[in-house]
PDB file of C-alpha atoms and ligand atoms in Angstrom:
ATOM      1  CA  MET A  21       8.015   7.579  -3.894  1.00 85.00           C
ATOM      2  CA  LEU A  22       5.889   8.995  -6.712  1.00 92.00           C
ATOM      3  CA  ASP A  23       5.102  12.686  -6.647  1.00 96.00           C
ATOM      4  CA  TYR A  24       1.445  12.346  -5.665  1.00 97.00           C
ATOM      5  CA  ASP A  25       0.801  16.071  -6.124  1.00 97.00           C
ATOM      6  CA  ARG A  26       1.517  15.540  -9.820  1.00 96.00           C
ATOM      7  CA  GLU A  27      -0.347  12.198  -9.915  1.00 95.00           C
ATOM      8  CA  ALA A  28      -3.493  13.593  -8.338  1.00 97.00           C
ATOM      9  CA  ALA A  29      -5.399  14.670 -11.461  1.00 95.00           C
ATOM     10  CA  HIS A  30      -4.832  11.296 -13.163  1.00 96.00           C
ATOM     11  CA  TYR A  31      -4.817   9.053 -10.111  1.00 96.00           C
ATOM     12  CA  ASP A  32      -8.363   7.679 -10.138  1.00 96.00           C
ATOM     13  CA  HIS A  33      -8.556   6.558 -13.757  1.00 95.00           C
ATOM     14  CA  THR A  34      -5.022   5.101 -13.732  1.00 94.00           C
ATOM     15  CA  ARG A  35      -5.748   3.052 -10.591  1.00 92.00           C
ATOM     16  CA  GLY A  36      -8.804   1.151 -11.808  1.00 92.00           C
ATOM     17  CA  GLY A  37     -11.350   3.899 -11.154  1.00 95.00           C
ATOM     18  CA  LEU A  38     -14.549   3.057  -9.332  1.00 96.00           C
ATOM     19  CA  SER A  39     -14.239  -0.696  -9.907  1.00 96.00           C
ATOM     20  CA  ARG A  40     -10.957  -0.890  -7.987  1.00 97.00           C
ATOM     21  CA  ALA A  41     -12.147   1.542  -5.321  1.00 98.00           C
ATOM     22  CA  ARG A  42     -15.367  -0.402  -4.729  1.00 98.00           C
ATOM     23  CA  ALA A  43     -13.480  -3.683  -4.486  1.00 98.00           C
ATOM     24  CA  ALA A  44     -11.065  -2.161  -1.956  1.00 98.00           C
ATOM     25  CA  ALA A  45     -13.791  -0.505   0.117  1.00 98.00           C
ATOM     26  CA  SER A  46     -15.811  -3.703   0.162  1.00 98.00           C
ATOM     27  CA  ALA A  47     -12.774  -5.631   1.487  1.00 98.00           C
ATOM     28  CA  LEU A  48     -12.240  -3.031   4.229  1.00 98.00           C
ATOM     29  CA  ASP A  49     -15.921  -3.101   5.124  1.00 98.00           C
ATOM     30  CA  ARG A  50     -15.873  -6.900   5.450  1.00 98.00           C
ATOM     31  CA  LEU A  51     -13.242  -6.597   8.202  1.00 98.00           C
ATOM     32  CA  ILE A  52     -14.766  -3.642  10.105  1.00 97.00           C
ATOM     33  CA  PRO A  53     -17.574  -4.901  12.337  1.00 92.00           C
ATOM     34  CA  GLY A  54     -20.459  -2.437  12.095  1.00 88.00           C
ATOM     35  CA  PRO A  55     -20.606   1.210  11.090  1.00 93.00           C
ATOM     36  CA  GLY A  56     -18.440   3.665  13.004  1.00 95.00           C
ATOM     37  CA  VAL A  57     -15.885   6.432  12.708  1.00 98.00           C
ATOM     38  CA  VAL A  58     -13.097   5.366  10.358  1.00 98.00           C
ATOM     39  CA  LEU A  59      -9.784   7.168   9.903  1.00 98.00           C
ATOM     40  CA  ASP A  60      -8.470   6.496   6.390  1.00 98.00           C
ATOM     41  CA  LEU A  61      -4.679   6.899   6.349  1.00 98.00           C
ATOM     42  CA  ALA A  62      -3.318   8.004   2.969  1.00 98.00           C
ATOM     43  CA  VAL A  63      -6.858   8.821   1.871  1.00 98.00           C
ATOM     44  CA  GLY A  64      -5.512   9.990  -1.510  1.00 98.00           C
ATOM     45  CA  THR A  65      -8.316  11.299  -3.741  1.00 98.00           C
ATOM     46  CA  GLY A  66     -10.889   9.815  -1.365  1.00 98.00           C
ATOM     47  CA  ILE A  67     -12.155   7.380  -3.969  1.00 98.00           C
ATOM     48  CA  VAL A  68     -12.027   4.405  -1.563  1.00 98.00           C
ATOM     49  CA  ALA A  69     -13.152   6.441   1.454  1.00 98.00           C
ATOM     50  CA  ALA A  70     -16.251   7.642  -0.424  1.00 98.00           C
ATOM     51  CA  ASP A  71     -17.307   4.052  -0.965  1.00 97.00           C
ATOM     52  CA  LEU A  72     -16.741   3.271   2.720  1.00 98.00           C
ATOM     53  CA  GLU A  73     -19.149   6.101   3.471  1.00 97.00           C
ATOM     54  CA  THR A  74     -21.692   4.521   1.155  1.00 96.00           C
ATOM     55  CA  ALA A  75     -21.307   1.353   3.237  1.00 96.00           C
ATOM     56  CA  GLY A  76     -22.409   3.345   6.308  1.00 97.00           C
ATOM     57  CA  HIS A  77     -19.161   4.484   7.942  1.00 98.00           C
ATOM     58  CA  ARG A  78     -18.284   8.054   8.873  1.00 98.00           C
ATOM     59  CA  VAL A  79     -14.849   8.591   7.317  1.00 98.00           C
ATOM     60  CA  ILE A  80     -12.157  11.124   8.111  1.00 98.00           C
ATOM     61  CA  GLY A  81      -8.897  11.135   6.180  1.00 98.00           C
ATOM     62  CA  VAL A  82      -5.276  12.214   6.283  1.00 98.00           C
ATOM     63  CA  ASP A  83      -2.682  12.371   3.539  1.00 98.00           C
ATOM     64  CA  LEU A  84       0.710  13.985   2.964  1.00 98.00           C
ATOM     65  CA  SER A  85      -0.105  15.260  -0.530  1.00 98.00           C
ATOM     66  CA  ALA A  86      -1.940  18.567  -0.889  1.00 98.00           C
ATOM     67  CA  GLY A  87      -2.772  17.667  -4.503  1.00 98.00           C
ATOM     68  CA  MET A  88      -4.428  14.383  -3.520  1.00 98.00           C
ATOM     69  CA  LEU A  89      -6.291  16.102  -0.671  1.00 98.00           C
ATOM     70  CA  ALA A  90      -7.615  18.733  -3.104  1.00 98.00           C
ATOM     71  CA  GLN A  91      -9.239  15.916  -5.086  1.00 98.00           C
ATOM     72  CA  ALA A  92     -10.524  14.253  -1.898  1.00 98.00           C
ATOM     73  CA  ALA A  93     -12.134  17.524  -0.731  1.00 98.00           C
ATOM     74  CA  ARG A  94     -14.927  16.983  -3.267  1.00 97.00           C
ATOM     75  CA  ARG A  95     -15.762  13.676  -1.614  1.00 98.00           C
ATOM     76  CA  LEU A  96     -15.108  14.304   2.085  1.00 97.00           C
ATOM     77  CA  PRO A  97     -15.492  18.074   2.551  1.00 97.00           C
ATOM     78  CA  GLY A  98     -14.340  19.293   5.955  1.00 97.00           C
ATOM     79  CA  ARG A  99     -13.127  15.890   7.091  1.00 98.00           C
ATOM     80  CA  LEU A 100      -9.543  15.924   5.822  1.00 98.00           C
ATOM     81  CA  ALA A 101      -6.166  16.943   7.205  1.00 98.00           C
ATOM     82  CA  ARG A 102      -2.705  17.136   5.710  1.00 98.00           C
ATOM     83  CA  ALA A 103      -0.708  14.908   8.028  1.00 98.00           C
ATOM     84  CA  ASP A 104       1.844  12.150   8.154  1.00 98.00           C
ATOM     85  CA  ALA A 105       0.469   8.742   9.125  1.00 98.00           C
ATOM     86  CA  ALA A 106       3.378   8.619  11.581  1.00 98.00           C
ATOM     87  CA  ALA A 107       2.203  11.748  13.477  1.00 98.00           C
ATOM     88  CA  LEU A 108      -1.589  11.882  13.543  1.00 98.00           C
ATOM     89  CA  PRO A 109      -3.292  15.122  14.652  1.00 98.00           C
ATOM     90  CA  LEU A 110      -5.859  13.227  16.733  1.00 98.00           C
ATOM     91  CA  PRO A 111      -6.310  12.384  20.408  1.00 98.00           C
ATOM     92  CA  GLY A 112      -5.981   8.827  21.680  1.00 98.00           C
ATOM     93  CA  SER A 113      -8.756   6.212  21.459  1.00 98.00           C
ATOM     94  CA  CYS A 114     -10.999   8.376  19.250  1.00 98.00           C
ATOM     95  CA  VAL A 115     -11.860   6.201  16.222  1.00 98.00           C
ATOM     96  CA  ASP A 116     -13.481   2.791  15.699  1.00 98.00           C
ATOM     97  CA  ALA A 117     -11.248   1.764  12.815  1.00 98.00           C
ATOM     98  CA  VAL A 118      -8.132   2.875  10.961  1.00 98.00           C
ATOM     99  CA  THR A 119      -7.725   1.876   7.322  1.00 98.00           C
ATOM    100  CA  ALA A 120      -4.690   2.043   5.035  1.00 98.00           C
ATOM    101  CA  VAL A 121      -4.949   1.057   1.368  1.00 98.00           C
ATOM    102  CA  TRP A 122      -1.659   1.011  -0.521  1.00 98.00           C
ATOM    103  CA  LEU A 123       0.242   3.043   2.067  1.00 98.00           C
ATOM    104  CA  LEU A 124       2.585   0.827   4.069  1.00 98.00           C
ATOM    105  CA  HIS A 125       4.536  -0.440   1.033  1.00 98.00           C
ATOM    106  CA  LEU A 126       5.569   3.181   0.374  1.00 98.00           C
ATOM    107  CA  LEU A 127       7.173   3.658   3.777  1.00 98.00           C
ATOM    108  CA  ASP A 128      10.768   2.950   4.769  1.00 97.00           C
ATOM    109  CA  ASP A 129       9.466   1.801   8.140  1.00 98.00           C
ATOM    110  CA  ALA A 130       5.821   0.995   8.884  1.00 98.00           C
ATOM    111  CA  GLU A 131       6.286   0.951  12.657  1.00 98.00           C
ATOM    112  CA  PRO A 132       5.545   4.662  13.418  1.00 98.00           C
ATOM    113  CA  ALA A 133       2.306   4.519  11.396  1.00 98.00           C
ATOM    114  CA  ILE A 134       1.272   1.321  13.169  1.00 98.00           C
ATOM    115  CA  ALA A 135       2.072   2.816  16.580  1.00 98.00           C
ATOM    116  CA  GLU A 136      -0.001   5.897  15.759  1.00 98.00           C
ATOM    117  CA  SER A 137      -2.881   3.777  14.460  1.00 98.00           C
ATOM    118  CA  ALA A 138      -2.913   1.808  17.718  1.00 98.00           C
ATOM    119  CA  ARG A 139      -2.877   5.041  19.724  1.00 98.00           C
ATOM    120  CA  VAL A 140      -5.915   6.621  18.026  1.00 98.00           C
ATOM    121  CA  LEU A 141      -7.969   3.393  17.968  1.00 98.00           C
ATOM    122  CA  ARG A 142     -10.426   2.739  20.761  1.00 98.00           C
ATOM    123  CA  PRO A 143      -9.923  -0.568  22.594  1.00 98.00           C
ATOM    124  CA  GLY A 144     -11.558  -3.282  20.497  1.00 98.00           C
ATOM    125  CA  GLY A 145     -11.183  -1.200  17.341  1.00 98.00           C
ATOM    126  CA  TRP A 146      -9.710  -2.438  14.069  1.00 98.00           C
ATOM    127  CA  PHE A 147      -6.674  -1.535  11.997  1.00 98.00           C
ATOM    128  CA  VAL A 148      -7.251  -2.768   8.441  1.00 98.00           C
ATOM    129  CA  THR A 149      -4.479  -2.526   5.866  1.00 98.00           C
ATOM    130  CA  THR A 150      -3.318  -3.834   2.535  1.00 98.00           C
ATOM    131  CA  ALA A 151      -0.183  -5.976   2.758  1.00 98.00           C
ATOM    132  CA  ASP A 152       2.397  -7.627   0.525  1.00 97.00           C
ATOM    133  CA  LYS A 153       1.572  -5.456  -2.501  1.00 97.00           C
ATOM    134  CA  ALA A 154       4.711  -6.376  -4.414  1.00 96.00           C
ATOM    135  CA  ALA A 155       4.070 -10.092  -3.928  1.00 95.00           C
ATOM    136  CA  ALA A 156       0.533  -9.657  -5.287  1.00 96.00           C
ATOM    137  CA  HIS A 157       1.977  -8.083  -8.454  1.00 95.00           C
ATOM    138  CA  ARG A 158       4.606 -10.783  -8.868  1.00 95.00           C
ATOM    139  CA  ILE A 159       2.047 -13.571  -8.554  1.00 95.00           C
ATOM    140  CA  ALA A 160      -0.322 -11.838 -11.019  1.00 96.00           C
ATOM    141  CA  SER A 161       2.594 -11.616 -13.464  1.00 95.00           C
ATOM    142  CA  GLY A 162       3.380 -15.320 -13.134  1.00 95.00           C
ATOM    143  CA  LEU A 163       6.463 -14.775 -10.971  1.00 94.00           C
ATOM    144  CA  PRO A 164       7.048 -16.376  -7.567  1.00 88.00           C
ATOM    145  CA  PRO A 165       7.230 -14.014  -4.577  1.00 80.00           C
ATOM    146  CA  ASP A 166      10.815 -12.906  -3.919  1.00 91.00           C
ATOM    147  CA  ASP A 167      12.236 -12.827  -0.401  1.00 87.00           C
ATOM    148  CA  ARG A 168      13.152  -9.149  -0.275  1.00 93.00           C
ATOM    149  CA  PRO A 169      12.029  -7.601   3.007  1.00 93.00           C
ATOM    150  CA  ARG A 170       9.153  -5.148   2.489  1.00 97.00           C
ATOM    151  CA  ALA A 171       7.631  -2.606   4.867  1.00 98.00           C
ATOM    152  CA  ASP A 172       4.173  -4.097   4.187  1.00 98.00           C
ATOM    153  CA  GLY A 173       5.157  -7.778   4.543  1.00 97.00           C
ATOM    154  CA  CYS A 174       2.465  -9.834   6.336  1.00 97.00           C
ATOM    155  CA  ALA A 175       4.876 -11.397   8.825  1.00 96.00           C
ATOM    156  CA  LEU A 176       6.492  -8.058   9.672  1.00 98.00           C
ATOM    157  CA  LEU A 177       3.113  -6.339  10.122  1.00 98.00           C
ATOM    158  CA  THR A 178       1.972  -9.143  12.424  1.00 98.00           C
ATOM    159  CA  THR A 179       5.068  -8.714  14.591  1.00 98.00           C
ATOM    160  CA  LEU A 180       4.861  -4.908  14.652  1.00 98.00           C
ATOM    161  CA  GLY A 181       1.124  -4.924  15.333  1.00 98.00           C
ATOM    162  CA  ALA A 182       1.521  -7.187  18.358  1.00 98.00           C
ATOM    163  CA  ARG A 183       4.089  -4.730  19.758  1.00 98.00           C
ATOM    164  CA  TYR A 184       1.315  -2.084  19.953  1.00 98.00           C
ATOM    165  CA  GLY A 185      -1.593  -4.307  21.015  1.00 98.00           C
ATOM    166  CA  LEU A 186      -2.853  -4.895  17.473  1.00 98.00           C
ATOM    167  CA  HIS A 187      -3.468  -8.603  16.972  1.00 98.00           C
ATOM    168  CA  LEU A 188      -4.017 -10.182  13.567  1.00 98.00           C
ATOM    169  CA  ALA A 189      -7.603 -11.444  13.642  1.00 98.00           C
ATOM    170  CA  ALA A 190      -8.969 -11.500  10.082  1.00 98.00           C
ATOM    171  CA  ALA A 191      -7.939 -11.352   6.458  1.00 98.00           C
ATOM    172  CA  THR A 192      -9.493 -10.929   3.050  1.00 98.00           C
ATOM    173  CA  SER A 193      -8.439  -9.693  -0.387  1.00 98.00           C
ATOM    174  CA  PHE A 194      -9.659  -7.672  -3.349  1.00 98.00           C
ATOM    175  CA  ILE A 195      -9.084  -7.714  -7.077  1.00 97.00           C
ATOM    176  CA  GLY A 196      -7.047  -4.759  -8.304  1.00 95.00           C
ATOM    177  CA  PHE A 197      -9.151  -4.037 -11.373  1.00 95.00           C
ATOM    178  CA  GLY A 198      -7.066  -2.367 -14.057  1.00 92.00           C
ATOM    179  CA  GLN A 199      -3.773  -2.996 -12.240  1.00 92.00           C
ATOM    180  CA  ALA A 200      -2.410  -5.830 -14.422  1.00 93.00           C
ATOM    181  CA  ARG A 201       1.162  -5.375 -15.687  1.00 90.00           C
ATOM    182  CA  ALA A 202       2.187  -6.423 -19.207  1.00 87.00           C
ATOM    183  CA  GLY A 203       1.114  -9.995 -19.896  1.00 87.00           C
ATOM    184  CA  GLY A 204      -0.242 -10.525 -16.401  1.00 92.00           C
ATOM    185  CA  SER A 205      -3.646 -10.520 -14.763  1.00 95.00           C
ATOM    186  CA  ASP A 206      -5.221  -8.148 -12.274  1.00 95.00           C
ATOM    187  CA  PRO A 207      -3.543  -8.727  -8.887  1.00 96.00           C
ATOM    188  CA  MET A 208      -5.370 -10.040  -5.838  1.00 97.00           C
ATOM    189  CA  TYR A 209      -4.305  -7.767  -2.954  1.00 98.00           C
ATOM    190  CA  PRO A 210      -4.214  -9.173   0.589  1.00 98.00           C
ATOM    191  CA  VAL A 211      -5.943  -7.151   3.316  1.00 98.00           C
ATOM    192  CA  LEU A 212      -5.240  -7.817   7.001  1.00 98.00           C
ATOM    193  CA  GLY A 213      -7.432  -6.935   9.976  1.00 98.00           C
ATOM    194  CA  PHE A 214      -5.812  -6.304  13.387  1.00 98.00           C
ATOM    195  CA  ARG A 215      -7.926  -5.915  16.529  1.00 98.00           C
ATOM    196  CA  ARG A 216      -6.738  -3.602  19.277  1.00 98.00           C
ATOM    197  CA  ILE A 217      -6.696  -5.580  22.488  1.00 95.00           C
ATOM    198  CA  GLY A 218      -6.645  -3.615  25.745  1.00 75.00           C
TER     199      GLY A 218
HETATM  200  C1  SAM B 325      -1.076   4.684  -3.773  1.00 81.69           C
HETATM  201  S1  SAM B 325      -1.855   6.124  -3.046  1.00 81.69           S
HETATM  202  C2  SAM B 325      -3.237   5.367  -2.197  1.00 81.69           C
HETATM  203  C3  SAM B 325      -4.393   6.303  -2.040  1.00 81.69           C
HETATM  204  C4  SAM B 325      -5.687   5.672  -1.529  1.00 81.69           C
HETATM  205  N1  SAM B 325      -5.467   4.979  -0.269  1.00 81.69           N
HETATM  206  C5  SAM B 325      -6.243   4.731  -2.548  1.00 81.69           C
HETATM  207  O1  SAM B 325      -6.220   3.512  -2.344  1.00 81.69           O
HETATM  208  O2  SAM B 325      -6.753   5.228  -3.572  1.00 81.69           O
HETATM  209  C6  SAM B 325      -0.717   6.457  -1.726  1.00 81.69           C
HETATM  210  C7  SAM B 325      -1.071   7.719  -0.932  1.00 81.69           C
HETATM  211  O3  SAM B 325      -0.278   7.717   0.261  1.00 81.69           O
HETATM  212  C8  SAM B 325       0.058   9.047   0.580  1.00 81.69           C
HETATM  213  N2  SAM B 325       1.179   8.990   1.541  1.00 81.69           N
HETATM  214  C9  SAM B 325       2.424   8.560   1.320  1.00 81.69           C
HETATM  215  N3  SAM B 325       3.152   8.582   2.453  1.00 81.69           N
HETATM  216  C10 SAM B 325       2.324   9.038   3.423  1.00 81.69           C
HETATM  217  C11 SAM B 325       2.476   9.270   4.817  1.00 81.69           C
HETATM  218  N4  SAM B 325       3.638   9.045   5.445  1.00 81.69           N
HETATM  219  N5  SAM B 325       1.423   9.732   5.522  1.00 81.69           N
HETATM  220  C12 SAM B 325       0.235   9.991   4.884  1.00 81.69           C
HETATM  221  N6  SAM B 325       0.027   9.770   3.572  1.00 81.69           N
HETATM  222  C13 SAM B 325       1.053   9.306   2.845  1.00 81.69           C
HETATM  223  C14 SAM B 325       0.356   9.655  -0.775  1.00 81.69           C
HETATM  224  O4  SAM B 325       0.338  11.067  -0.750  1.00 81.69           O
HETATM  225  C15 SAM B 325      -0.764   9.032  -1.608  1.00 81.69           C
HETATM  226  O5  SAM B 325      -1.921   9.852  -1.615  1.00 81.69           O
END
C-alpha cells in the first residue's frame, strides 16, 4: 500500500481534486436514501466527505493515516478518529450509512471491514462502496478485465455482504476525473449499495 502519510499533502490535486470528489460524493448520495449520519471509512483528506455534508448528511470519518486525518481535520473538525476499518471504535447500530471510496481494493481481505460496517449500521441502513477499481482502470485503458481475484470484486463483495446481512440493492458509478492512465480515458468507477436487512 502507498504511504498515505507521505501522500497526504499532494493527495487531493493528484486524485482529480474537487471534480473527482464531487462525482464520488454525488454517486454515494444517490444510493443513500435521505440525509442521516454517515460513517466514511478511509475518509482520507475528507474531500469526498465534505461534499457529502454539502448534500445534507452528517459525516464522521475514520482512517489509518495520521497525515490524511490532519488534512481532513480542516473539513470535519472534531468528527474524525484514527482507526482501522476492521475494528471500528463505535457501538452497534449507530449510523444510517457507511461509505467506503477506494478502500476495499487496498485490503488483503475485505471481510473484517464489511463485518464491522454491518455491525455499526442500523437495521435498514446502507453500506455504499466502490468496487472493481482495477477493472475500471483496465477498461478505461482499452484492456479487457483480467480474472485475478480482487478484494473489491463485485461478486466477492456480494457474497461477503450477504454473510453479514448486507444485501446488494442498488448500483451506480462515477467518472474518475483526472484518473486516466497513459493513452486511456478517465475510468468509470462502479459503486455498490448494500442494505442491512434485520
Ligand atoms: C485512496 S485513499 C481514499 C481516500 C478517500 N476515501 C477518497 O476517496 O478521497 C485510501 C485511504 O484509505 C486509508 N486506509 C487504508 N487502509 C485502511 C484501513 N484498514 N482502515 C482505515 N483506513 C484505511 C488510507 O490511509 C487512505 O487515506
